[in-house]
PDB file of C-alpha atoms and ligand atoms in Angstrom:
ATOM      1  CA  UNK A   1    -138.190 -66.303 170.156  1.00 89.00           C
ATOM      2  CA  UNK A   2    -137.507 -67.902 166.767  1.00 93.00           C
ATOM      3  CA  UNK A   3    -138.946 -71.374 166.074  1.00 94.00           C
ATOM      4  CA  UNK A   4    -136.432 -74.089 166.896  1.00 96.00           C
ATOM      5  CA  UNK A   5    -135.984 -76.352 163.855  1.00 96.00           C
ATOM      6  CA  UNK A   6    -134.043 -79.597 163.455  1.00 98.00           C
ATOM      7  CA  UNK A   7    -133.271 -81.815 160.483  1.00 98.00           C
ATOM      8  CA  UNK A   8    -132.244 -85.437 160.899  1.00 98.00           C
ATOM      9  CA  UNK A   9    -130.732 -88.012 158.563  1.00 97.00           C
ATOM     10  CA  UNK A  10    -131.696 -91.624 159.327  1.00 98.00           C
ATOM     11  CA  UNK A  11    -131.637 -94.399 156.691  1.00 97.00           C
ATOM     12  CA  UNK A  12    -131.408 -92.265 153.573  1.00 96.00           C
ATOM     13  CA  UNK A  13    -128.875 -91.173 150.965  1.00 97.00           C
ATOM     14  CA  UNK A  14    -128.680 -87.510 152.108  1.00 97.00           C
ATOM     15  CA  UNK A  15    -130.317 -86.447 148.842  1.00 98.00           C
ATOM     16  CA  UNK A  16    -133.216 -84.852 150.716  1.00 98.00           C
ATOM     17  CA  UNK A  17    -130.755 -82.699 152.663  1.00 98.00           C
ATOM     18  CA  UNK A  18    -128.961 -81.799 149.426  1.00 98.00           C
ATOM     19  CA  UNK A  19    -132.311 -80.668 148.056  1.00 98.00           C
ATOM     20  CA  UNK A  20    -132.796 -78.558 151.206  1.00 97.00           C
ATOM     21  CA  UNK A  21    -129.535 -76.791 150.331  1.00 97.00           C
ATOM     22  CA  UNK A  22    -130.887 -76.203 146.818  1.00 97.00           C
ATOM     23  CA  UNK A  23    -133.099 -73.513 148.323  1.00 97.00           C
ATOM     24  CA  UNK A  24    -129.938 -71.421 147.796  1.00 96.00           C
ATOM     25  CA  UNK A  25    -130.354 -67.752 148.784  1.00 97.00           C
ATOM     26  CA  UNK A  26    -133.693 -68.529 150.419  1.00 97.00           C
ATOM     27  CA  UNK A  27    -131.669 -70.238 153.160  1.00 96.00           C
ATOM     28  CA  UNK A  28    -130.541 -66.788 154.272  1.00 96.00           C
ATOM     29  CA  UNK A  29    -134.136 -65.772 154.785  1.00 96.00           C
ATOM     30  CA  UNK A  30    -134.812 -68.955 156.724  1.00 95.00           C
ATOM     31  CA  UNK A  31    -131.764 -68.310 158.887  1.00 94.00           C
ATOM     32  CA  UNK A  32    -133.376 -65.022 159.955  1.00 96.00           C
ATOM     33  CA  UNK A  33    -136.692 -66.631 160.761  1.00 95.00           C
ATOM     34  CA  UNK A  34    -135.695 -69.826 162.581  1.00 96.00           C
ATOM     35  CA  UNK A  35    -132.985 -71.298 164.761  1.00 96.00           C
ATOM     36  CA  UNK A  36    -131.405 -74.489 163.387  1.00 96.00           C
ATOM     37  CA  UNK A  37    -130.747 -76.404 166.605  1.00 97.00           C
ATOM     38  CA  UNK A  38    -129.734 -79.809 165.199  1.00 98.00           C
ATOM     39  CA  UNK A  39    -128.841 -80.962 161.699  1.00 97.00           C
ATOM     40  CA  UNK A  40    -126.201 -82.750 159.597  1.00 94.00           C
ATOM     41  CA  UNK A  41    -125.365 -79.167 158.546  1.00 90.00           C
ATOM     42  CA  UNK A  42    -124.470 -78.196 162.130  1.00 91.00           C
ATOM     43  CA  UNK A  43    -121.919 -79.598 164.552  1.00 87.00           C
ATOM     44  CA  UNK A  44    -124.330 -80.504 167.357  1.00 92.00           C
ATOM     45  CA  UNK A  45    -123.834 -83.879 169.025  1.00 92.00           C
ATOM     46  CA  UNK A  46    -127.011 -84.313 171.061  1.00 96.00           C
ATOM     47  CA  UNK A  47    -130.585 -83.824 169.932  1.00 98.00           C
ATOM     48  CA  UNK A  48    -131.882 -80.941 172.071  1.00 98.00           C
ATOM     49  CA  UNK A  49    -135.112 -80.556 174.015  1.00 98.00           C
ATOM     50  CA  UNK A  50    -138.000 -78.281 173.036  1.00 97.00           C
ATOM     51  CA  UNK A  51    -137.692 -78.482 169.261  1.00 97.00           C
ATOM     52  CA  UNK A  52    -140.618 -76.963 167.374  1.00 95.00           C
ATOM     53  CA  UNK A  53    -140.238 -78.723 164.005  1.00 96.00           C
ATOM     54  CA  UNK A  54    -138.076 -81.692 163.014  1.00 97.00           C
ATOM     55  CA  UNK A  55    -137.690 -82.844 159.410  1.00 97.00           C
ATOM     56  CA  UNK A  56    -136.635 -86.503 159.320  1.00 98.00           C
ATOM     57  CA  UNK A  57    -134.980 -87.881 156.176  1.00 98.00           C
ATOM     58  CA  UNK A  58    -134.737 -91.617 155.639  1.00 98.00           C
ATOM     59  CA  UNK A  59    -136.390 -94.828 156.754  1.00 98.00           C
ATOM     60  CA  UNK A  60    -135.898 -96.477 160.126  1.00 98.00           C
ATOM     61  CA  UNK A  61    -133.553 -99.295 159.253  1.00 97.00           C
ATOM     62  CA  UNK A  62    -131.473-100.170 162.325  1.00 96.00           C
ATOM     63  CA  UNK A  63    -131.702-100.166 166.107  1.00 95.00           C
ATOM     64  CA  UNK A  64    -129.916 -96.834 166.369  1.00 96.00           C
ATOM     65  CA  UNK A  65    -132.419 -95.186 163.997  1.00 98.00           C
ATOM     66  CA  UNK A  66    -135.270 -96.663 166.036  1.00 98.00           C
ATOM     67  CA  UNK A  67    -133.910 -95.345 169.333  1.00 97.00           C
ATOM     68  CA  UNK A  68    -133.172 -91.929 167.824  1.00 98.00           C
ATOM     69  CA  UNK A  69    -136.639 -91.684 166.276  1.00 98.00           C
ATOM     70  CA  UNK A  70    -138.211 -92.105 169.720  1.00 98.00           C
ATOM     71  CA  UNK A  71    -135.977 -89.369 171.177  1.00 98.00           C
ATOM     72  CA  UNK A  72    -136.931 -87.067 168.290  1.00 98.00           C
ATOM     73  CA  UNK A  73    -140.625 -87.694 168.937  1.00 98.00           C
ATOM     74  CA  UNK A  74    -140.275 -87.011 172.670  1.00 98.00           C
ATOM     75  CA  UNK A  75    -138.463 -83.725 172.080  1.00 98.00           C
ATOM     76  CA  UNK A  76    -140.251 -82.342 169.000  1.00 97.00           C
ATOM     77  CA  UNK A  77    -143.633 -80.645 168.816  1.00 95.00           C
ATOM     78  CA  UNK A  78    -144.003 -81.394 165.086  1.00 94.00           C
ATOM     79  CA  UNK A  79    -142.318 -84.271 163.242  1.00 96.00           C
ATOM     80  CA  UNK A  80    -142.286 -84.305 159.427  1.00 95.00           C
ATOM     81  CA  UNK A  81    -141.444 -87.377 157.339  1.00 96.00           C
ATOM     82  CA  UNK A  82    -139.086 -85.652 154.892  1.00 96.00           C
ATOM     83  CA  UNK A  83    -138.853 -87.426 151.522  1.00 96.00           C
ATOM     84  CA  UNK A  84    -140.065 -90.760 150.225  1.00 96.00           C
ATOM     85  CA  UNK A  85    -137.723 -92.983 152.272  1.00 98.00           C
ATOM     86  CA  UNK A  86    -139.207 -91.549 155.463  1.00 98.00           C
ATOM     87  CA  UNK A  87    -142.743 -91.556 154.019  1.00 96.00           C
ATOM     88  CA  UNK A  88    -142.846 -95.065 152.498  1.00 97.00           C
ATOM     89  CA  UNK A  89    -139.456 -96.762 152.979  1.00 98.00           C
ATOM     90  CA  UNK A  90    -138.736 -96.193 149.269  1.00 97.00           C
ATOM     91  CA  UNK A  91    -135.127 -96.972 148.230  1.00 97.00           C
ATOM     92  CA  UNK A  92    -134.035 -97.929 151.743  1.00 97.00           C
ATOM     93  CA  UNK A  93    -136.769-100.577 151.905  1.00 97.00           C
ATOM     94  CA  UNK A  94    -135.585-102.304 148.732  1.00 97.00           C
ATOM     95  CA  UNK A  95    -133.463-104.531 150.952  1.00 96.00           C
ATOM     96  CA  UNK A  96    -136.662-105.801 152.643  1.00 97.00           C
ATOM     97  CA  UNK A  97    -137.039-108.546 150.036  1.00 96.00           C
ATOM     98  CA  UNK A  98    -133.823-110.154 151.327  1.00 95.00           C
ATOM     99  CA  UNK A  99    -132.892-111.773 154.621  1.00 94.00           C
ATOM    100  CA  UNK A 100    -130.827-109.494 156.878  1.00 91.00           C
ATOM    101  CA  UNK A 101    -127.964-112.029 157.040  1.00 85.00           C
ATOM    102  CA  UNK A 102    -127.847-112.190 153.246  1.00 87.00           C
ATOM    103  CA  UNK A 103    -127.774-108.383 153.039  1.00 86.00           C
ATOM    104  CA  UNK A 104    -124.832-108.228 155.443  1.00 82.00           C
ATOM    105  CA  UNK A 105    -123.000-111.035 153.628  1.00 78.00           C
ATOM    106  CA  UNK A 106    -123.472-109.216 150.359  1.00 79.00           C
ATOM    107  CA  UNK A 107    -122.358-105.835 151.713  1.00 78.00           C
ATOM    108  CA  UNK A 108    -119.217-107.270 153.296  1.00 74.00           C
ATOM    109  CA  UNK A 109    -118.231-109.143 150.131  1.00 67.00           C
ATOM    110  CA  UNK A 110    -118.532-112.738 151.318  1.00 56.00           C
ATOM    111  CA  UNK A 111    -120.799-113.691 148.407  1.00 55.00           C
ATOM    112  CA  UNK A 112    -117.927-114.807 146.240  1.00 58.00           C
ATOM    113  CA  UNK A 113    -117.402-111.454 144.511  1.00 60.00           C
ATOM    114  CA  UNK A 114    -114.651-110.185 146.770  1.00 60.00           C
ATOM    115  CA  UNK A 115    -112.653-110.727 149.942  1.00 63.00           C
ATOM    116  CA  UNK A 116    -114.486-111.556 153.149  1.00 62.00           C
ATOM    117  CA  UNK A 117    -114.262-108.457 155.321  1.00 67.00           C
ATOM    118  CA  UNK A 118    -117.142-109.200 157.652  1.00 68.00           C
ATOM    119  CA  UNK A 119    -116.097-108.253 161.204  1.00 68.00           C
ATOM    120  CA  UNK A 120    -116.318-110.891 163.930  1.00 69.00           C
ATOM    121  CA  UNK A 121    -117.706-108.497 166.524  1.00 69.00           C
ATOM    122  CA  UNK A 122    -120.807-106.476 165.733  1.00 68.00           C
ATOM    123  CA  UNK A 123    -121.377-105.228 169.260  1.00 72.00           C
ATOM    124  CA  UNK A 124    -120.376-101.649 168.411  1.00 74.00           C
ATOM    125  CA  UNK A 125    -122.518-101.491 165.246  1.00 78.00           C
ATOM    126  CA  UNK A 126    -126.245-100.773 165.201  1.00 86.00           C
ATOM    127  CA  UNK A 127    -128.156-103.926 164.240  1.00 90.00           C
ATOM    128  CA  UNK A 128    -130.269-103.900 161.095  1.00 92.00           C
ATOM    129  CA  UNK A 129    -133.969-104.333 161.795  1.00 96.00           C
ATOM    130  CA  UNK A 130    -135.659-107.237 159.975  1.00 95.00           C
ATOM    131  CA  UNK A 131    -137.038-104.636 157.566  1.00 97.00           C
ATOM    132  CA  UNK A 132    -136.549-100.929 156.872  1.00 98.00           C
ATOM    133  CA  UNK A 133    -139.708 -99.138 157.982  1.00 98.00           C
ATOM    134  CA  UNK A 134    -141.312 -95.790 157.139  1.00 98.00           C
ATOM    135  CA  UNK A 135    -141.120 -93.340 159.991  1.00 98.00           C
ATOM    136  CA  UNK A 136    -144.836 -93.390 160.854  1.00 97.00           C
ATOM    137  CA  UNK A 137    -144.640 -97.125 161.618  1.00 97.00           C
ATOM    138  CA  UNK A 138    -142.220 -96.353 164.454  1.00 98.00           C
ATOM    139  CA  UNK A 139    -143.374 -92.985 165.840  1.00 98.00           C
ATOM    140  CA  UNK A 140    -146.403 -90.737 165.276  1.00 97.00           C
ATOM    141  CA  UNK A 141    -145.748 -88.344 162.381  1.00 95.00           C
ATOM    142  CA  UNK A 142    -147.524 -85.023 161.909  1.00 92.00           C
ATOM    143  CA  UNK A 143    -146.957 -84.381 158.193  1.00 91.00           C
ATOM    144  CA  UNK A 144    -145.516 -86.107 155.127  1.00 91.00           C
ATOM    145  CA  UNK A 145    -143.431 -84.377 152.499  1.00 92.00           C
ATOM    146  CA  UNK A 146    -143.188 -86.527 149.354  1.00 91.00           C
ATOM    147  CA  UNK A 147    -140.454 -86.651 146.749  1.00 93.00           C
ATOM    148  CA  UNK A 148    -137.199 -88.460 146.033  1.00 96.00           C
ATOM    149  CA  UNK A 149    -135.983 -85.996 146.899  1.00 97.00           C
ATOM    150  CA  UNK A 150    -138.640 -83.350 147.492  1.00 94.00           C
ATOM    151  CA  UNK A 151    -137.842 -80.395 145.251  1.00 94.00           C
ATOM    152  CA  UNK A 152    -136.360 -77.280 146.835  1.00 96.00           C
ATOM    153  CA  UNK A 153    -139.559 -75.381 146.013  1.00 93.00           C
ATOM    154  CA  UNK A 154    -141.623 -78.031 147.804  1.00 91.00           C
ATOM    155  CA  UNK A 155    -139.384 -77.804 150.862  1.00 94.00           C
ATOM    156  CA  UNK A 156    -139.572 -74.013 150.806  1.00 93.00           C
ATOM    157  CA  UNK A 157    -143.362 -74.173 150.679  1.00 90.00           C
ATOM    158  CA  UNK A 158    -143.568 -76.749 153.480  1.00 92.00           C
ATOM    159  CA  UNK A 159    -141.103 -75.008 155.806  1.00 94.00           C
ATOM    160  CA  UNK A 160    -142.903 -71.701 155.331  1.00 92.00           C
ATOM    161  CA  UNK A 161    -146.223 -73.293 156.200  1.00 91.00           C
ATOM    162  CA  UNK A 162    -144.681 -74.839 159.307  1.00 91.00           C
ATOM    163  CA  UNK A 163    -142.984 -71.611 160.393  1.00 92.00           C
ATOM    164  CA  UNK A 164    -146.310 -69.841 159.950  1.00 89.00           C
ATOM    165  CA  UNK A 165    -147.835 -72.426 162.283  1.00 83.00           C
ATOM    166  CA  UNK A 166    -150.180 -73.698 159.613  1.00 76.00           C
ATOM    167  CA  UNK A 167    -149.614 -77.383 160.257  1.00 62.00           C
ATOM    168  CA  UNK A 168    -153.180 -77.975 161.554  1.00 38.00           C
ATOM    169  CA  UNK A 169    -154.402 -77.437 157.991  1.00 46.00           C
ATOM    170  CA  UNK A 170    -152.158 -80.283 156.871  1.00 44.00           C
ATOM    171  CA  UNK A 171    -152.201 -82.474 159.928  1.00 42.00           C
ATOM    172  CA  UNK A 172    -154.181 -85.319 158.388  1.00 42.00           C
ATOM    173  CA  UNK A 173    -153.176 -85.023 154.754  1.00 44.00           C
ATOM    174  CA  UNK A 174    -149.972 -84.978 152.773  1.00 50.00           C
ATOM    175  CA  UNK A 175    -148.195 -81.679 152.330  1.00 50.00           C
ATOM    176  CA  UNK A 176    -148.262 -80.939 148.611  1.00 47.00           C
ATOM    177  CA  UNK A 177    -146.844 -78.219 146.426  1.00 44.00           C
ATOM    178  CA  UNK A 178    -148.413 -76.810 143.243  1.00 41.00           C
TER     179      UNK A 178
HETATM  180 FE1  SF4 B 201    -132.330 -90.279 149.020  1.00 91.84          FE
HETATM  181 FE2  SF4 B 201    -134.658 -90.218 147.719  1.00 91.84          FE
HETATM  182 FE3  SF4 B 201    -134.497 -91.427 150.042  1.00 91.84          FE
HETATM  183 FE4  SF4 B 201    -134.322 -88.767 149.953  1.00 91.84          FE
HETATM  184  S1  SF4 B 201    -136.128 -89.989 149.412  1.00 91.84           S
HETATM  185  S2  SF4 B 201    -133.041 -90.157 151.185  1.00 91.84           S
HETATM  186  S3  SF4 B 201    -133.235 -88.494 147.979  1.00 91.84           S
HETATM  187  S4  SF4 B 201    -133.407 -92.029 148.161  1.00 91.84           S
END
């Protein structure tokens, strides 16, 4: 049976996933060697059980991310922090120097620069956490793939190592390329 692989987009810009696509024709080889069971690239609504490897892009920045991260951890044998936002918080964590209420006021334009569009009822929107957090502060992470975004060659190297079941070599250090 082919390894079951997932990719997830939490609090990030999607640039890490765009870099994944930059593997170009090598994606065809990967498609032969693994089964992509969940991803922004695939129309799958629910994160499945028994996933071998999950690459997680983005920091954990709201309650929905936090809940999803725990589901990913429960259902994945190997979890990889994919890109600097997942590894350190990076760009997503730049809002950590501000109060959450001020961030929301600014985003919804009530800071004097535009019309106030802030909704009255937030009950259907995931709440921002007090700070955006790197993935390993929320769930145990097995490997860290640096870069903003990681280069396609780095991703190719890392995914090949994972598909060849060589994670134990990297389990306590950062995955590096070159
Ligand atoms: Fe975007 Fe860089 Fe964060 Fe990836 S690491 S989600 S490219 S800002």
